[in-house]
Amino acid sequence: MKILVLNAGSSSLKFQLFDMEDESVMAKGIVERIGLQKPSMTYTAKEKTKFEKDEPISHKEALQWVLDTLTSTDHGVISSLDEIGAVGHRVVHGGEDFTGSVLIDDKVIESLERNKNLAPLHNPPNLTGIYATQTVLPNVPMVGVFDTAFHSTMPEKAYLYGLPIELYEKYKVRRYGFHGTSHHYVAQEAARRLGKDIKDLKIITAHLGNGASVCAIKGGQSIDTSMGFTPLEGLVMGTRSGDIDPAIVIWMMRELGMSYDEVDNVLNKKSGILGLVRGRSYDMRDIEDWMAAGDEEARRAMDVYCYRLKKYIGSYAAVLGGLDVLVFTAGVGENSPILREIVCDGLEFLGIKIDKEKNNVKGDAIISAADSKVTVMSIRTDEELMIARDTYRIVRGLK
Ligand code: ADP
């Protein structure tokens, strides 16, 4: 069966077509600038190609464009749309309604509509992607895979805030966690590569991309994670602050006269690494280059980023009652040996010992020393494959 995985953002549509016979990727790409002038599509099948259009397009038109390309004579990889057996959608926020992936029907859509305000930046475009698929591929089953679902096993004591309980009871203000598909995938991969049963392992996974979060996984289940009600909580990220004293928000509004939108913009788009280096860059590659050239501000930003992560690793080792495996993943985690070294430095008391030479890699590797009690790994994440697998599993169950 061929499965199309879609990840619809506000102005983009990422796609990958899998052949589930061997889990190979037949084609993948991204449509960008949806709703704006000069939309473009980067498309990789046999080779990488870039297409552009003159007029703005909707999500539905973007999807139609992808499907036309997948079936075109020049660049196509399938001869007809009938070959697509199912579509898997990445959905950021499932609220409390979804503890796992589901077949999308009217009831699911209704619940997603209800949960829209929990993730105002992410869920509306995800839903737009679902509606577009319904019109363009009306007879193809769709599955929703939620970023929050893996964390639905968090115990109450981990997901409740110290707030009036009515805020939870009436409005569902609680910690949800995100990047669940990635944390789940790399934890499974770690166990598989070590030849161990995930049920016997205490794992900490650090997903460090533009957004970043850490997860404590015991017996294969998420028991805590650093993102909360929204993807703003937790680690210092590319452009997001992560944990701050919430009174700073009140202070910014009262003393600086900032509006809700301005505060939102500062915390989500102007903070993190970007804020610490005065808006010069949020890309860890730049920070590394500048550090190597003696840039003290870049070094300080790296230190703040790593220190916060180190604190979370310590606290999650405490929450897990020990640690067997530490995994680094996503753009930064997979590709930054220096960052992994700084984070792990001084954690020998927890049994974490990096081998500097083994750590000098990008991508998949065991990077701990032979005598390290904790196995430290760098694992390439593959959220799309995880979505394709879940979609395949659920759709096969239909037959
Ligand atoms: P997203 O969270 O958008 O999915 P990724 O997981 O792809 O992002 O991570 C993107 C980030 O990874 C970039 O902004 C950059 O900071 C970092 N990154 C990518 N390649 C490297 C590299 N070779 N060295 C260090 N950092 C890298």
Short mmCIF file of C-alpha atoms and ligand atoms in Angstrom, two decimals:
data_model
loop_
_atom_site.label_atom_id
_atom_site.label_comp_id
_atom_site.label_asym_id
_atom_site.label_seq_id
_atom_site.Cartn_x
_atom_site.Cartn_y
_atom_site.Cartn_z
CA MET A 1 0.00 0.00 0.00
CA LYS A 2 1.13 3.57 -0.76
CA ILE A 3 0.57 6.11 2.00
CA LEU A 4 0.71 9.87 1.65
CA VAL A 5 1.81 11.71 4.79
CA LEU A 6 0.77 15.35 5.05
CA ASN A 7 1.87 18.05 7.47
CA ALA A 8 -0.09 21.22 6.80
CA GLY A 9 1.20 24.48 8.30
CA SER A 10 -0.26 27.96 7.98
CA SER A 11 1.54 28.69 4.72
CA SER A 12 3.15 25.35 3.89
CA LEU A 13 2.29 21.76 3.07
CA LYS A 14 4.93 19.09 3.65
CA PHE A 15 4.36 15.72 2.02
CA GLN A 16 5.94 12.26 1.71
CA LEU A 17 4.69 9.31 -0.25
CA PHE A 18 5.66 5.94 1.23
CA ASP A 19 5.56 2.48 -0.26
CA MET A 20 4.73 0.44 2.84
CA GLU A 21 5.96 -2.79 1.18
CA ASP A 22 9.47 -1.78 2.25
CA GLU A 23 8.78 1.58 3.96
CA SER A 24 10.67 3.38 1.20
CA VAL A 25 10.05 7.03 0.37
CA MET A 26 8.87 7.35 -3.24
CA ALA A 27 8.66 11.14 -3.28
CA LYS A 28 8.70 13.98 -0.81
CA GLY A 29 8.69 17.73 -0.68
CA ILE A 30 7.13 20.92 0.51
CA VAL A 31 4.81 23.53 -0.94
CA GLU A 32 5.63 26.93 0.52
CA ARG A 33 4.11 30.40 0.42
CA ILE A 34 0.52 29.08 0.35
CA GLY A 35 -1.79 32.10 0.26
CA LEU A 36 1.09 34.38 -0.75
CA GLN A 37 2.60 35.62 -4.00
CA LYS A 38 4.83 33.21 -5.93
CA PRO A 39 4.10 29.89 -4.18
CA SER A 40 6.74 27.24 -4.77
CA MET A 41 7.14 23.48 -4.49
CA THR A 42 10.35 21.65 -3.74
CA TYR A 43 9.90 18.09 -4.92
CA THR A 44 12.29 15.17 -4.62
CA ALA A 45 11.67 11.85 -6.33
CA LYS A 46 14.46 10.63 -8.57
CA GLU A 47 15.98 14.10 -8.38
CA LYS A 48 15.29 17.38 -6.63
CA THR A 49 13.20 19.89 -8.56
CA LYS A 50 11.74 23.28 -7.74
CA PHE A 51 8.51 24.57 -9.28
CA GLU A 52 6.86 27.97 -8.97
CA LYS A 53 3.46 29.43 -9.69
CA ASP A 54 2.60 33.07 -10.37
CA GLU A 55 -0.71 33.30 -8.57
CA PRO A 56 -1.42 32.66 -4.86
CA ILE A 57 -2.92 29.23 -4.11
CA SER A 58 -5.07 27.73 -1.33
CA HIS A 59 -4.22 24.60 0.69
CA LYS A 60 -6.61 22.65 -1.52
CA GLU A 61 -4.85 23.88 -4.66
CA ALA A 62 -1.49 23.09 -3.07
CA LEU A 63 -2.61 19.51 -2.44
CA GLN A 64 -3.95 19.22 -5.98
CA TRP A 65 -0.57 20.48 -7.23
CA VAL A 66 1.24 17.80 -5.19
CA LEU A 67 -1.08 15.07 -6.51
CA ASP A 68 -0.69 16.28 -10.10
CA THR A 69 3.08 16.14 -9.70
CA LEU A 70 3.02 12.67 -8.10
CA THR A 71 1.09 11.38 -11.14
CA SER A 72 2.75 13.50 -13.87
CA THR A 73 4.60 11.87 -16.74
CA ASP A 74 7.81 13.86 -16.17
CA HIS A 75 8.18 13.64 -12.41
CA GLY A 76 5.50 11.19 -11.28
CA VAL A 77 6.06 8.08 -9.20
CA ILE A 78 2.54 6.61 -9.42
CA SER A 79 0.32 6.22 -12.45
CA SER A 80 -2.98 6.99 -10.78
CA LEU A 81 -4.29 8.46 -7.53
CA ASP A 82 -6.07 5.14 -6.92
CA GLU A 83 -2.69 3.82 -5.81
CA ILE A 84 -2.82 6.00 -2.67
CA GLY A 85 -4.35 3.71 -0.05
CA ALA A 86 -4.53 6.23 2.79
CA VAL A 87 -3.47 9.68 3.93
CA GLY A 88 -1.82 10.24 7.32
CA HIS A 89 -2.12 13.74 8.77
CA ARG A 90 0.13 15.21 11.38
CA VAL A 91 -2.07 17.00 13.91
CA VAL A 92 -0.31 19.08 16.54
CA HIS A 93 -2.84 19.15 19.34
CA GLY A 94 -5.25 16.35 20.18
CA GLY A 95 -6.27 17.80 23.54
CA GLU A 96 -7.46 15.14 25.99
CA ASP A 97 -9.65 13.46 23.39
CA PHE A 98 -6.91 11.55 21.59
CA THR A 99 -4.55 9.15 23.27
CA GLY A 100 -3.45 7.54 20.03
CA SER A 101 -3.77 7.80 16.27
CA VAL A 102 -7.31 7.57 14.88
CA LEU A 103 -9.24 7.12 11.69
CA ILE A 104 -10.60 10.56 10.83
CA ASP A 105 -14.39 10.69 10.68
CA ASP A 106 -16.96 13.41 11.32
CA LYS A 107 -16.76 12.93 15.08
CA VAL A 108 -12.99 13.34 15.05
CA ILE A 109 -13.27 16.48 12.93
CA GLU A 110 -15.86 17.87 15.33
CA SER A 111 -13.53 17.27 18.26
CA LEU A 112 -10.62 18.88 16.40
CA GLU A 113 -12.79 21.90 15.70
CA ARG A 114 -13.57 22.08 19.42
CA ASN A 115 -9.86 21.85 20.31
CA LYS A 116 -8.83 24.49 17.79
CA ASN A 117 -8.27 27.21 20.37
CA LEU A 118 -5.80 25.02 22.31
CA ALA A 119 -3.27 25.35 19.49
CA PRO A 120 -4.34 28.41 17.51
CA LEU A 121 -1.16 28.47 15.42
CA HIS A 122 -1.11 24.81 14.47
CA ASN A 123 -4.50 23.11 14.56
CA PRO A 124 -6.40 25.40 12.14
CA PRO A 125 -3.91 24.71 9.30
CA ASN A 126 -3.87 20.99 10.19
CA LEU A 127 -7.67 21.00 9.83
CA THR A 128 -7.42 22.89 6.55
CA GLY A 129 -5.20 20.06 5.30
CA ILE A 130 -7.80 17.50 6.37
CA TYR A 131 -10.65 19.39 4.63
CA ALA A 132 -8.54 19.79 1.48
CA THR A 133 -7.88 16.04 1.41
CA GLN A 134 -11.59 15.30 1.88
CA THR A 135 -12.45 17.27 -1.24
CA VAL A 136 -9.53 16.22 -3.42
CA LEU A 137 -9.34 12.54 -2.38
CA PRO A 138 -12.91 11.91 -1.13
CA ASN A 139 -12.72 8.11 -1.02
CA VAL A 140 -9.34 7.70 0.62
CA PRO A 141 -9.29 6.93 4.37
CA MET A 142 -7.46 9.48 6.53
CA VAL A 143 -5.69 8.95 9.84
CA GLY A 144 -4.79 11.65 12.36
CA VAL A 145 -1.50 11.28 14.22
CA PHE A 146 -1.19 13.66 17.15
CA ASP A 147 1.93 15.31 18.58
CA THR A 148 0.31 15.18 21.99
CA ALA A 149 -0.90 11.55 21.98
CA PHE A 150 2.32 9.88 23.15
CA HIS A 151 2.26 12.06 26.28
CA SER A 152 -1.28 11.05 27.25
CA THR A 153 0.29 8.53 29.67
CA MET A 154 1.72 11.35 31.83
CA PRO A 155 0.40 11.04 35.36
CA GLU A 156 -1.76 13.78 36.85
CA LYS A 157 1.05 14.98 39.10
CA ALA A 158 3.12 15.69 35.98
CA TYR A 159 0.44 17.33 33.85
CA LEU A 160 -1.33 19.50 36.41
CA TYR A 161 -0.04 23.02 37.04
CA GLY A 162 -0.14 24.56 40.49
CA LEU A 163 -3.11 26.67 39.40
CA PRO A 164 -6.74 26.84 40.59
CA ILE A 165 -8.08 23.44 39.62
CA GLU A 166 -11.11 25.03 37.92
CA LEU A 167 -8.81 26.24 35.13
CA TYR A 168 -8.17 22.60 34.34
CA GLU A 169 -11.69 21.37 34.93
CA LYS A 170 -13.43 24.09 32.94
CA TYR A 171 -10.85 25.02 30.31
CA LYS A 172 -8.45 22.05 30.19
CA VAL A 173 -5.48 24.21 31.12
CA ARG A 174 -2.85 21.53 31.78
CA ARG A 175 0.42 20.27 30.39
CA TYR A 176 0.04 18.28 27.14
CA GLY A 177 3.53 17.99 25.67
CA PHE A 178 4.45 17.95 21.97
CA HIS A 179 6.89 16.25 19.56
CA GLY A 180 5.36 12.99 20.81
CA THR A 181 5.72 11.22 17.47
CA SER A 182 9.44 11.98 17.44
CA HIS A 183 10.09 11.06 21.09
CA HIS A 184 8.22 7.80 20.58
CA TYR A 185 10.06 6.97 17.35
CA VAL A 186 13.59 7.55 18.67
CA ALA A 187 12.86 5.72 21.93
CA GLN A 188 11.66 2.70 19.94
CA GLU A 189 14.67 2.95 17.66
CA ALA A 190 17.06 3.15 20.63
CA ALA A 191 15.61 -0.02 22.15
CA ARG A 192 15.66 -1.79 18.79
CA ARG A 193 19.27 -0.85 18.05
CA LEU A 194 20.38 -1.95 21.51
CA GLY A 195 18.50 -5.23 21.14
CA LYS A 196 16.54 -4.50 24.32
CA ASP A 197 12.86 -4.50 25.20
CA ILE A 198 11.68 -0.90 25.59
CA LYS A 199 9.62 -2.06 28.59
CA ASP A 200 12.87 -2.62 30.51
CA LEU A 201 14.39 0.79 29.79
CA LYS A 202 14.48 4.23 31.37
CA ILE A 203 15.07 6.64 28.51
CA ILE A 204 15.45 10.40 28.17
CA THR A 205 14.97 11.73 24.64
CA ALA A 206 16.00 15.27 23.69
CA HIS A 207 14.31 16.49 20.49
CA LEU A 208 16.30 19.61 19.59
CA GLY A 209 15.09 21.26 16.40
CA ASN A 210 13.83 24.80 15.97
CA GLY A 211 11.35 23.83 18.67
CA ALA A 212 12.87 21.64 21.37
CA SER A 213 11.64 19.35 24.13
CA VAL A 214 12.84 16.59 26.44
CA CYS A 215 10.87 13.51 27.42
CA ALA A 216 11.18 10.99 30.27
CA ILE A 217 10.16 7.53 29.05
CA LYS A 218 9.67 4.58 31.38
CA GLY A 219 8.69 1.16 30.09
CA GLY A 220 7.95 2.70 26.69
CA GLN A 221 5.57 5.35 28.06
CA SER A 222 6.03 9.10 28.38
CA ILE A 223 5.88 10.03 32.07
CA ASP A 224 6.96 13.66 31.71
CA THR A 225 7.97 16.11 29.02
CA SER A 226 9.17 19.68 28.99
CA MET A 227 6.59 21.34 26.73
CA GLY A 228 3.30 22.10 28.41
CA PHE A 229 -0.03 23.73 27.63
CA THR A 230 1.65 25.09 24.51
CA PRO A 231 4.99 24.39 22.81
CA LEU A 232 6.47 27.42 24.59
CA GLU A 233 7.31 25.79 27.92
CA GLY A 234 10.55 24.06 28.78
CA LEU A 235 13.87 24.34 26.98
CA VAL A 236 15.45 27.45 25.54
CA MET A 237 14.76 27.03 21.80
CA GLY A 238 15.69 28.69 18.51
CA THR A 239 13.31 31.61 18.96
CA ARG A 240 11.22 30.60 22.01
CA SER A 241 12.06 31.43 25.61
CA GLY A 242 11.03 28.16 27.23
CA ASP A 243 10.51 28.40 31.02
CA ILE A 244 10.41 31.90 32.44
CA ASP A 245 8.93 33.42 35.55
CA PRO A 246 5.31 33.98 34.45
CA ALA A 247 5.38 37.31 36.28
CA ILE A 248 7.65 38.61 33.50
CA VAL A 249 4.61 38.49 31.20
CA ILE A 250 2.61 40.61 33.63
CA TRP A 251 5.59 42.95 34.03
CA MET A 252 6.03 43.40 30.26
CA MET A 253 2.38 44.31 29.90
CA ARG A 254 2.17 46.55 32.94
CA GLU A 255 5.55 48.30 32.80
CA LEU A 256 6.30 48.26 29.07
CA GLY A 257 2.68 48.64 27.96
CA MET A 258 2.95 45.67 25.62
CA SER A 259 -0.18 44.08 24.14
CA TYR A 260 -0.98 40.33 24.25
CA ASP A 261 0.18 40.00 20.67
CA GLU A 262 3.44 41.80 21.34
CA VAL A 263 4.24 39.61 24.34
CA ASP A 264 3.30 36.52 22.32
CA ASN A 265 5.61 37.65 19.54
CA VAL A 266 8.53 38.29 21.93
CA LEU A 267 8.22 34.95 23.72
CA ASN A 268 7.62 32.78 20.63
CA LYS A 269 9.54 34.55 17.87
CA LYS A 270 12.15 36.91 19.38
CA SER A 271 13.53 34.94 22.32
CA GLY A 272 15.65 31.82 22.76
CA ILE A 273 18.96 31.71 20.92
CA LEU A 274 17.79 34.49 18.59
CA GLY A 275 17.05 36.83 21.49
CA LEU A 276 20.30 36.03 23.27
CA VAL A 277 22.41 36.96 20.23
CA ARG A 278 20.44 40.19 19.58
CA GLY A 279 18.46 38.85 16.64
CA ARG A 280 21.49 37.81 14.57
CA SER A 281 20.44 34.16 14.06
CA TYR A 282 18.52 31.27 15.57
CA ASP A 283 20.48 28.65 13.65
CA MET A 284 22.84 26.57 15.78
CA ARG A 285 25.27 26.32 12.85
CA ASP A 286 25.86 30.08 13.05
CA ILE A 287 26.24 29.93 16.82
CA GLU A 288 28.86 27.18 16.46
CA ASP A 289 30.78 29.12 13.78
CA TRP A 290 30.73 32.33 15.81
CA MET A 291 31.81 30.50 18.96
CA ALA A 292 34.75 29.01 17.09
CA ALA A 293 35.71 32.54 16.01
CA GLY A 294 35.71 33.70 19.64
CA ASP A 295 32.28 35.36 19.77
CA GLU A 296 31.48 35.59 23.51
CA GLU A 297 27.81 36.35 22.99
CA ALA A 298 27.35 33.20 20.91
CA ARG A 299 29.18 31.16 23.55
CA ARG A 300 26.88 32.57 26.23
CA ALA A 301 23.77 31.71 24.20
CA MET A 302 25.05 28.14 23.78
CA ASP A 303 25.75 27.93 27.51
CA VAL A 304 22.24 29.11 28.44
CA TYR A 305 20.72 26.59 25.99
CA CYS A 306 22.81 23.67 27.27
CA TYR A 307 22.42 24.56 30.95
CA ARG A 308 18.62 24.43 30.73
CA LEU A 309 18.79 21.08 28.95
CA LYS A 310 21.22 19.72 31.53
CA LYS A 311 18.81 20.72 34.32
CA TYR A 312 15.99 18.84 32.62
CA ILE A 313 18.13 15.73 32.15
CA GLY A 314 18.97 15.79 35.86
CA SER A 315 15.38 16.22 36.91
CA TYR A 316 14.12 13.53 34.53
CA ALA A 317 16.73 11.08 35.80
CA ALA A 318 15.25 11.78 39.24
CA VAL A 319 11.69 11.32 37.98
CA LEU A 320 12.63 8.04 36.24
CA GLY A 321 14.57 6.79 39.26
CA GLY A 322 17.62 6.10 37.10
CA LEU A 323 18.67 6.21 33.51
CA ASP A 324 19.68 3.66 30.86
CA VAL A 325 19.63 5.59 27.59
CA LEU A 326 19.95 9.26 26.61
CA VAL A 327 19.01 10.10 23.01
CA PHE A 328 19.74 13.30 21.09
CA THR A 329 17.62 13.91 18.00
CA ALA A 330 16.32 16.48 15.44
CA GLY A 331 18.34 19.14 13.57
CA VAL A 332 20.47 20.32 16.50
CA GLY A 333 20.56 17.07 18.49
CA GLU A 334 21.68 14.96 15.53
CA ASN A 335 24.21 17.41 14.15
CA SER A 336 25.93 19.25 16.96
CA PRO A 337 28.73 17.29 18.68
CA ILE A 338 29.84 20.37 20.60
CA LEU A 339 26.39 20.89 22.06
CA ARG A 340 26.12 17.23 23.09
CA GLU A 341 29.53 17.47 24.72
CA ILE A 342 28.67 20.60 26.71
CA VAL A 343 25.34 19.12 27.84
CA CYS A 344 26.87 15.84 29.01
CA ASP A 345 29.92 17.42 30.63
CA GLY A 346 29.69 16.99 34.41
CA LEU A 347 26.97 14.32 34.25
CA GLU A 348 29.42 11.48 34.99
CA PHE A 349 27.82 11.12 38.43
CA LEU A 350 24.64 10.00 36.61
CA GLY A 351 26.62 7.43 34.65
CA ILE A 352 26.80 9.57 31.49
CA LYS A 353 30.21 9.54 29.83
CA ILE A 354 30.67 10.71 26.25
CA ASP A 355 33.46 9.39 24.02
CA LYS A 356 34.74 12.53 22.29
CA GLU A 357 35.76 10.70 19.14
CA LYS A 358 32.55 8.71 18.80
CA ASN A 359 30.64 11.91 19.47
CA ASN A 360 32.29 13.61 16.50
CA VAL A 361 29.50 12.53 14.13
CA LYS A 362 26.34 13.82 12.52
CA GLY A 363 23.46 11.37 12.41
CA ASP A 364 23.10 7.88 13.82
CA ALA A 365 25.64 6.65 16.36
CA ILE A 366 26.29 5.50 19.89
CA ILE A 367 28.39 8.31 21.31
CA SER A 368 29.00 7.17 24.90
CA ALA A 369 32.27 5.62 26.11
CA ALA A 370 32.47 1.84 26.43
CA ASP A 371 32.43 2.12 30.23
CA SER A 372 29.53 4.61 30.36
CA LYS A 373 26.66 3.23 32.47
CA VAL A 374 24.16 5.18 30.36
CA THR A 375 24.15 4.59 26.60
CA VAL A 376 24.15 7.97 24.87
CA MET A 377 22.91 7.95 21.28
CA SER A 378 22.35 10.30 18.39
CA ILE A 379 19.37 9.05 16.33
CA ARG A 380 17.85 10.62 13.25
CA THR A 381 14.20 11.20 13.89
CA ASP A 382 11.61 10.25 11.29
CA GLU A 383 8.20 11.58 12.24
CA GLU A 384 6.81 10.98 8.74
CA LEU A 385 7.69 7.28 8.84
CA MET A 386 6.04 6.98 12.24
CA ILE A 387 2.90 8.67 10.85
CA ALA A 388 2.95 6.35 7.82
CA ARG A 389 3.30 3.28 10.07
CA ASP A 390 0.38 4.31 12.29
CA THR A 391 -1.74 5.11 9.26
CA TYR A 392 -0.92 1.75 7.68
CA ARG A 393 -1.69 -0.12 10.92
CA ILE A 394 -5.06 1.58 11.34
CA VAL A 395 -6.13 1.34 7.70
CA ARG A 396 -5.17 -2.34 7.48
CA GLY A 397 -7.38 -2.95 10.51
CA LEU A 398 -10.31 -1.71 8.43
CA LYS A 399 -10.02 -4.48 5.90
P1 ADP B 1 12.16 21.71 12.91
O1 ADP B 1 12.04 21.86 14.37
O2 ADP B 1 11.72 22.93 12.15
O3 ADP B 1 11.63 20.40 12.36
P2 ADP B 1 14.86 20.64 12.52
O4 ADP B 1 14.69 19.48 13.44
O5 ADP B 1 15.12 20.37 11.09
O6 ADP B 1 13.71 21.71 12.65
O7 ADP B 1 16.06 21.54 13.10
C1 ADP B 1 16.45 22.69 12.46
C2 ADP B 1 17.61 23.31 13.23
O8 ADP B 1 18.67 22.36 13.34
C3 ADP B 1 18.25 24.49 12.50
O9 ADP B 1 17.61 25.71 12.79
C4 ADP B 1 19.66 24.47 13.07
O10 ADP B 1 19.71 25.24 14.26
C5 ADP B 1 19.90 23.03 13.44
N1 ADP B 1 20.86 22.38 12.56
C6 ADP B 1 20.66 21.84 11.34
N2 ADP B 1 21.81 21.35 10.82
C7 ADP B 1 22.76 21.56 11.75
C8 ADP B 1 24.16 21.28 11.83
N3 ADP B 1 24.81 20.68 10.84
N4 ADP B 1 24.82 21.67 12.95
C9 ADP B 1 24.18 22.27 13.97
N5 ADP B 1 22.87 22.57 13.96
C10 ADP B 1 22.16 22.22 12.88
#
